[in-house]
mmCIF file of C-alpha atoms in Angstrom:
data_model
loop_
_atom_site.group_PDB
_atom_site.id
_atom_site.type_symbol
_atom_site.label_atom_id
_atom_site.label_comp_id
_atom_site.label_asym_id
_atom_site.label_seq_id
_atom_site.Cartn_x
_atom_site.Cartn_y
_atom_site.Cartn_z
ATOM 1 C CA MET A 1 82.181 120.895 106.811
ATOM 2 C CA LYS A 2 81.688 122.342 103.364
ATOM 3 C CA ARG A 3 81.361 119.978 100.468
ATOM 4 C CA ARG A 4 84.115 120.491 97.931
ATOM 5 C CA THR A 5 83.034 121.738 94.536
ATOM 6 C CA LEU A 6 84.930 121.154 91.326
ATOM 7 C CA PRO A 7 84.061 122.190 87.814
ATOM 8 C CA VAL A 8 83.065 119.173 85.771
ATOM 9 C CA ALA A 9 86.133 119.677 83.610
ATOM 10 C CA ALA A 10 88.217 119.436 86.750
ATOM 11 C CA ALA A 11 86.629 116.511 88.600
ATOM 12 C CA LEU A 12 88.355 113.229 89.487
ATOM 13 C CA ALA A 13 87.058 109.724 89.903
ATOM 14 C CA ALA A 14 89.306 107.621 92.055
ATOM 15 C CA THR A 15 89.333 103.817 92.177
ATOM 16 C CA ALA A 16 87.667 102.506 95.303
ATOM 17 C CA ALA A 17 90.236 102.358 98.058
ATOM 18 C CA LEU A 18 89.863 98.694 98.828
ATOM 19 C CA LEU A 19 91.816 96.719 101.372
ATOM 20 C CA LEU A 20 93.366 93.911 99.337
ATOM 21 C CA THR A 21 94.254 90.575 100.827
ATOM 22 C CA ALA A 22 97.860 89.426 100.889
ATOM 23 C CA CYS A 23 97.295 87.451 97.707
ATOM 24 C CA GLY A 24 96.323 90.579 95.807
ATOM 25 C CA GLY A 25 92.553 90.204 95.909
ATOM 26 C CA GLY A 26 90.174 92.454 97.811
ATOM 27 C CA ASP A 27 86.648 93.315 98.904
ATOM 28 C CA ASP A 28 84.923 95.857 96.682
ATOM 29 C CA SER A 29 83.736 98.727 98.855
ATOM 30 C CA SER A 30 82.900 101.094 96.000
ATOM 31 C CA LYS A 31 79.239 101.038 97.049
ATOM 32 C CA ASP A 32 80.295 103.154 100.020
ATOM 33 C CA ASN A 33 81.464 105.821 97.538
ATOM 34 C CA ASP A 34 85.114 105.163 98.312
ATOM 35 C CA LYS A 35 87.459 106.889 95.946
ATOM 36 C CA ILE A 36 90.018 105.380 93.656
ATOM 37 C CA ALA A 37 93.676 106.078 93.977
ATOM 38 C CA GLY A 38 95.384 108.613 91.729
ATOM 39 C CA ALA A 39 94.195 111.736 89.813
ATOM 40 C CA GLY A 40 93.857 115.558 89.972
ATOM 41 C CA THR A 41 92.100 118.736 88.951
ATOM 42 C CA GLY A 42 93.078 120.468 85.765
ATOM 43 C CA GLY A 43 95.634 117.866 84.768
ATOM 44 C CA SER A 44 97.191 117.469 81.356
ATOM 45 C CA ALA A 45 97.445 114.362 79.223
ATOM 46 C CA SER A 46 101.026 113.842 80.323
ATOM 47 C CA PRO A 47 102.061 112.540 83.751
ATOM 48 C CA SER A 48 103.752 114.477 86.493
ATOM 49 C CA PRO A 49 106.987 112.494 86.880
ATOM 50 C CA SER A 50 109.151 112.440 89.943
ATOM 51 C CA ALA A 51 112.291 114.537 89.848
ATOM 52 C CA SER A 52 114.491 111.614 88.878
ATOM 53 C CA ALA A 53 112.028 110.078 86.432
ATOM 54 C CA THR A 54 112.740 112.683 83.793
ATOM 55 C CA ALA A 55 116.230 111.236 83.377
ATOM 56 C CA ASP A 56 114.879 107.755 82.663
ATOM 57 C CA LYS A 57 115.066 107.169 78.911
ATOM 58 C CA ASN A 58 112.732 104.183 79.304
ATOM 59 C CA ALA A 59 110.080 106.140 81.204
ATOM 60 C CA PRO A 60 106.506 105.279 80.197
ATOM 61 C CA SER A 61 104.122 107.775 78.642
ATOM 62 C CA PHE A 62 100.746 108.251 80.330
ATOM 63 C CA ALA A 63 97.587 109.533 78.665
ATOM 64 C CA PHE A 64 95.395 110.880 81.461
ATOM 65 C CA PRO A 65 92.038 112.496 80.630
ATOM 66 C CA SER A 66 92.280 116.298 80.737
ATOM 67 C CA ASP A 67 90.474 116.492 84.101
ATOM 68 C CA ILE A 68 92.878 114.166 85.886
ATOM 69 C CA LYS A 69 96.222 115.158 87.335
ATOM 70 C CA VAL A 70 98.728 112.959 89.132
ATOM 71 C CA THR A 71 101.539 114.374 91.240
ATOM 72 C CA VAL A 72 104.430 112.237 92.468
ATOM 73 C CA GLU A 73 106.690 113.499 95.261
ATOM 74 C CA ARG A 74 109.634 111.130 95.415
ATOM 75 C CA GLU A 75 113.210 111.818 96.480
ATOM 76 C CA SER A 76 116.323 109.790 95.747
ATOM 77 C CA THR A 77 117.400 107.359 98.465
ATOM 78 C CA GLY A 78 120.988 107.259 97.241
ATOM 79 C CA ASP A 79 120.636 103.540 96.578
ATOM 80 C CA GLY A 80 120.275 102.521 92.928
ATOM 81 C CA THR A 81 118.104 99.469 93.563
ATOM 82 C CA LYS A 82 115.772 101.211 95.993
ATOM 83 C CA ASP A 83 115.406 104.182 93.653
ATOM 84 C CA ALA A 84 114.485 101.852 90.790
ATOM 85 C CA VAL A 85 111.891 100.089 92.936
ATOM 86 C CA LEU A 86 110.270 103.338 94.045
ATOM 87 C CA ARG A 87 110.366 104.763 90.514
ATOM 88 C CA ASP A 88 108.465 101.767 89.139
ATOM 89 C CA VAL A 89 106.070 101.591 92.091
ATOM 90 C CA ALA A 90 105.206 105.230 91.358
ATOM 91 C CA TYR A 91 104.719 104.356 87.687
ATOM 92 C CA ALA A 92 102.378 101.556 88.745
ATOM 93 C CA ALA A 93 100.271 104.008 90.762
ATOM 94 C CA GLN A 94 100.013 106.282 87.724
ATOM 95 C CA ALA A 95 99.226 103.323 85.467
ATOM 96 C CA ARG A 96 96.298 102.430 87.706
ATOM 97 C CA VAL A 97 94.846 105.930 87.500
ATOM 98 C CA GLU A 98 95.314 106.003 83.739
ATOM 99 C CA ALA A 99 93.480 102.675 83.412
ATOM 100 C CA PHE A 100 90.474 103.881 85.397
ATOM 101 C CA GLY A 101 90.432 107.174 83.541
ATOM 102 C CA LYS A 102 90.443 105.420 80.171
ATOM 103 C CA GLY A 103 88.136 102.596 81.266
ATOM 104 C CA ASP A 104 90.698 100.072 80.046
ATOM 105 C CA GLY A 105 92.285 97.679 82.532
ATOM 106 C CA GLN A 106 94.750 96.268 80.044
ATOM 107 C CA THR A 107 96.709 99.302 78.995
ATOM 108 C CA ALA A 108 100.368 98.920 78.085
ATOM 109 C CA ASN A 109 101.325 100.551 81.382
ATOM 110 C CA VAL A 110 99.174 98.251 83.522
ATOM 111 C CA ASN A 111 100.692 95.250 81.785
ATOM 112 C CA ARG A 112 104.166 96.695 82.257
ATOM 113 C CA TYR A 113 103.983 97.625 85.933
ATOM 114 C CA PHE A 114 101.579 95.040 87.381
ATOM 115 C CA ALA A 115 101.812 91.257 87.412
ATOM 116 C CA ALA A 116 100.291 88.164 89.021
ATOM 117 C CA ASN A 117 97.308 88.700 91.352
ATOM 118 C CA ALA A 118 97.676 92.467 91.474
ATOM 119 C CA ARG A 119 97.253 92.785 87.711
ATOM 120 C CA ILE A 120 94.304 90.377 87.643
ATOM 121 C CA TYR A 121 92.600 92.342 90.379
ATOM 122 C CA TRP A 122 92.976 95.742 88.720
ATOM 123 C CA VAL A 123 91.979 94.495 85.264
ATOM 124 C CA ASN A 124 88.742 93.156 86.762
ATOM 125 C CA ARG A 125 88.137 96.220 88.933
ATOM 126 C CA VAL A 126 88.512 98.655 86.049
ATOM 127 C CA THR A 127 85.988 96.621 84.047
ATOM 128 C CA GLU A 128 83.532 96.616 86.953
ATOM 129 C CA PHE A 129 83.976 100.339 87.557
ATOM 130 C CA LYS A 130 83.195 101.151 83.935
ATOM 131 C CA LYS A 131 80.124 98.883 84.005
ATOM 132 C CA GLU A 132 78.934 100.859 87.023
ATOM 133 C CA GLY A 133 78.972 103.904 84.748
ATOM 134 C CA LEU A 134 81.868 105.560 86.549
ATOM 135 C CA THR A 135 85.227 107.053 85.723
ATOM 136 C CA LEU A 136 87.649 109.339 87.576
ATOM 137 C CA THR A 137 88.216 113.055 87.922
ATOM 138 C CA GLY A 138 90.362 115.309 90.111
ATOM 139 C CA ARG A 139 93.821 115.140 91.593
ATOM 140 C CA TYR A 140 95.901 112.324 93.028
ATOM 141 C CA ARG A 141 99.098 113.006 94.946
ATOM 142 C CA TYR A 142 101.649 110.349 95.926
ATOM 143 C CA TYR A 143 104.289 110.842 98.612
ATOM 144 C CA GLY A 144 106.083 109.148 101.508
ATOM 145 C CA PHE A 145 107.799 106.511 99.360
ATOM 146 C CA LYS A 146 109.895 103.956 101.260
ATOM 147 C CA VAL A 147 111.503 100.617 100.447
ATOM 148 C CA THR A 148 111.259 98.247 103.387
ATOM 149 C CA ASP A 149 113.064 95.229 101.926
ATOM 150 C CA THR A 150 114.975 94.070 98.856
ATOM 151 C CA SER A 151 116.290 90.570 98.263
ATOM 152 C CA ASN A 152 116.542 87.992 95.468
ATOM 153 C CA GLY A 153 114.950 90.174 92.816
ATOM 154 C CA LYS A 154 111.993 91.027 95.048
ATOM 155 C CA ALA A 155 111.124 94.111 97.066
ATOM 156 C CA ALA A 156 108.617 95.500 99.540
ATOM 157 C CA ALA A 157 107.654 99.165 99.575
ATOM 158 C CA ARG A 158 105.086 101.605 100.905
ATOM 159 C CA TYR A 159 103.742 105.000 99.926
ATOM 160 C CA CYS A 160 100.868 107.382 100.610
ATOM 161 C CA GLU A 161 98.070 108.615 98.390
ATOM 162 C CA ASP A 162 96.152 111.875 98.856
ATOM 163 C CA GLN A 163 92.613 111.537 97.456
ATOM 164 C CA SER A 164 91.276 114.707 99.089
ATOM 165 C CA LYS A 165 90.661 116.293 95.684
ATOM 166 C CA ALA A 166 89.810 113.060 93.867
ATOM 167 C CA TYR A 167 86.293 111.975 92.971
ATOM 168 C CA ASN A 168 84.305 109.407 91.083
ATOM 169 C CA LYS A 169 82.580 110.840 88.030
ATOM 170 C CA VAL A 170 79.396 109.614 86.355
ATOM 171 C CA ILE A 171 80.214 108.932 82.720
ATOM 172 C CA LYS A 172 76.705 109.638 81.433
ATOM 173 C CA THR A 173 76.284 113.039 83.098
ATOM 174 C CA GLY A 174 79.905 114.092 83.494
ATOM 175 C CA LYS A 175 79.236 115.067 87.108
ATOM 176 C CA ALA A 176 81.614 114.375 89.973
ATOM 177 C CA GLN A 177 80.346 112.500 93.026
ATOM 178 C CA LEU A 178 81.502 114.923 95.711
ATOM 179 C CA THR A 179 82.377 113.660 99.184
ATOM 180 C CA GLN A 180 82.973 115.151 102.612
ATOM 181 C CA PRO A 181 86.686 115.590 103.426
ATOM 182 C CA SER A 182 87.968 113.099 105.991
ATOM 183 C CA ASP A 183 91.086 111.271 107.126
ATOM 184 C CA LYS A 184 90.009 108.410 104.852
ATOM 185 C CA ASP A 185 91.064 110.572 101.909
ATOM 186 C CA PHE A 186 94.634 109.560 102.803
ATOM 187 C CA VAL A 187 95.639 106.007 101.988
ATOM 188 C CA LEU A 188 98.704 103.971 102.926
ATOM 189 C CA TYR A 189 99.713 101.426 100.277
ATOM 190 C CA THR A 190 102.019 98.509 101.009
ATOM 191 C CA VAL A 191 103.179 96.569 97.976
ATOM 192 C CA GLN A 192 105.387 93.702 96.949
ATOM 193 C CA ALA A 193 107.229 93.940 93.660
ATOM 194 C CA GLN A 194 109.352 91.653 91.545
ATOM 195 C CA ARG A 195 111.811 92.481 88.803
ATOM 196 C CA ASP A 196 110.934 91.073 85.398
ATOM 197 C CA SER A 197 113.201 90.037 82.534
ATOM 198 C CA ALA A 198 113.026 93.544 81.043
ATOM 199 C CA GLY A 199 114.331 95.057 84.273
ATOM 200 C CA ASP A 200 111.057 96.671 85.404
ATOM 201 C CA TRP A 201 109.802 96.260 88.957
ATOM 202 C CA GLN A 202 106.222 94.976 88.731
ATOM 203 C CA VAL A 203 103.734 95.186 91.601
ATOM 204 C CA THR A 204 102.541 91.648 92.325
ATOM 205 C CA GLN A 205 100.707 92.115 95.630
ATOM 206 C CA GLN A 206 99.112 95.224 97.067
ATOM 207 C CA ASN A 207 97.293 96.178 100.257
ATOM 208 C CA TRP A 208 96.036 99.546 101.433
ATOM 209 C CA LYS A 209 94.547 101.174 104.474
ATOM 210 C CA LYS A 210 92.495 104.352 104.496
ATOM 211 C CA GLY A 211 93.095 106.937 107.207
ATOM 212 C CA ASP A 212 96.440 105.562 108.312
ATOM 213 C CA ALA A 213 98.223 108.012 110.609
ATOM 214 C CA GLU A 214 101.405 107.728 108.568
ATOM 215 C CA CYS A 215 99.708 109.400 105.597
ATOM 216 C CA VAL A 216 97.034 111.720 107.034
ATOM 217 C CA GLN A 217 97.717 115.418 106.437
ATOM 218 C CA GLY A 218 95.774 118.596 107.132
ATOM 219 C CA GLN A 219 92.642 119.225 105.108
#
C-alpha cells in the first residue's frame, strides 16, 4: 500500500492510542509509532463543533495549531441529558488533541473536561510526548457517539476516532512520521463521565481499542 504523504504544514501528530485500564491508567505503546487521538490536515485555530454545539453559549474555545483539524460528527439523541453527555465527551476529545498540539497537559479545556485518573493520565502523557520531541499533525474525526448508561450524575458513553490522516510530528524537524494505513487507524473509546458542580460532564475513566469492528471504515 502507498504511504500517505502530507505537506509539513498539514501533518498531524496523534496521541498514542493506548489501552487504558479501568482506573484510567494505561500502558504507553508510543514506541510502536501508535498515533494519538484527534487532529486533521489544514485545520484552523478554531474547533469544528458538532451541529448542536454552536448553540451552546458556554461552549469552550479551542486553539489548535494550524496543521491540526478536528471534525466531530454528532447527532441529537432527543434526550437532553444524553445530548449533554455526548457534547462534553466530544469536547474532551478535542481538549486532548489541543493539549498534545500545544504540548501543555494542563490547559483550561483539559481541566474542564477531564477529572480524576483520566486527567492525571493525560497530563502525564502530554508531558512525556513533548519530552520525546513529538507533537501532532493531521486530521482527527470523531463519530458514532452513544450513551450507554446514565444514573446518579454519572454516565457511560462510547465513540469512534478516525486517525487515518493523523500523524506524530517531530518538533525539531517539523516532519510527520508517516504510517501505513490499517484498521488500527480506527479507535473505539469507552468512557465514564461524571457531572461536576458547574454542570459539565467530565471524563473520569477512559479505555480504547484500536481496530474495533464498530469503528473501522474504508481506507
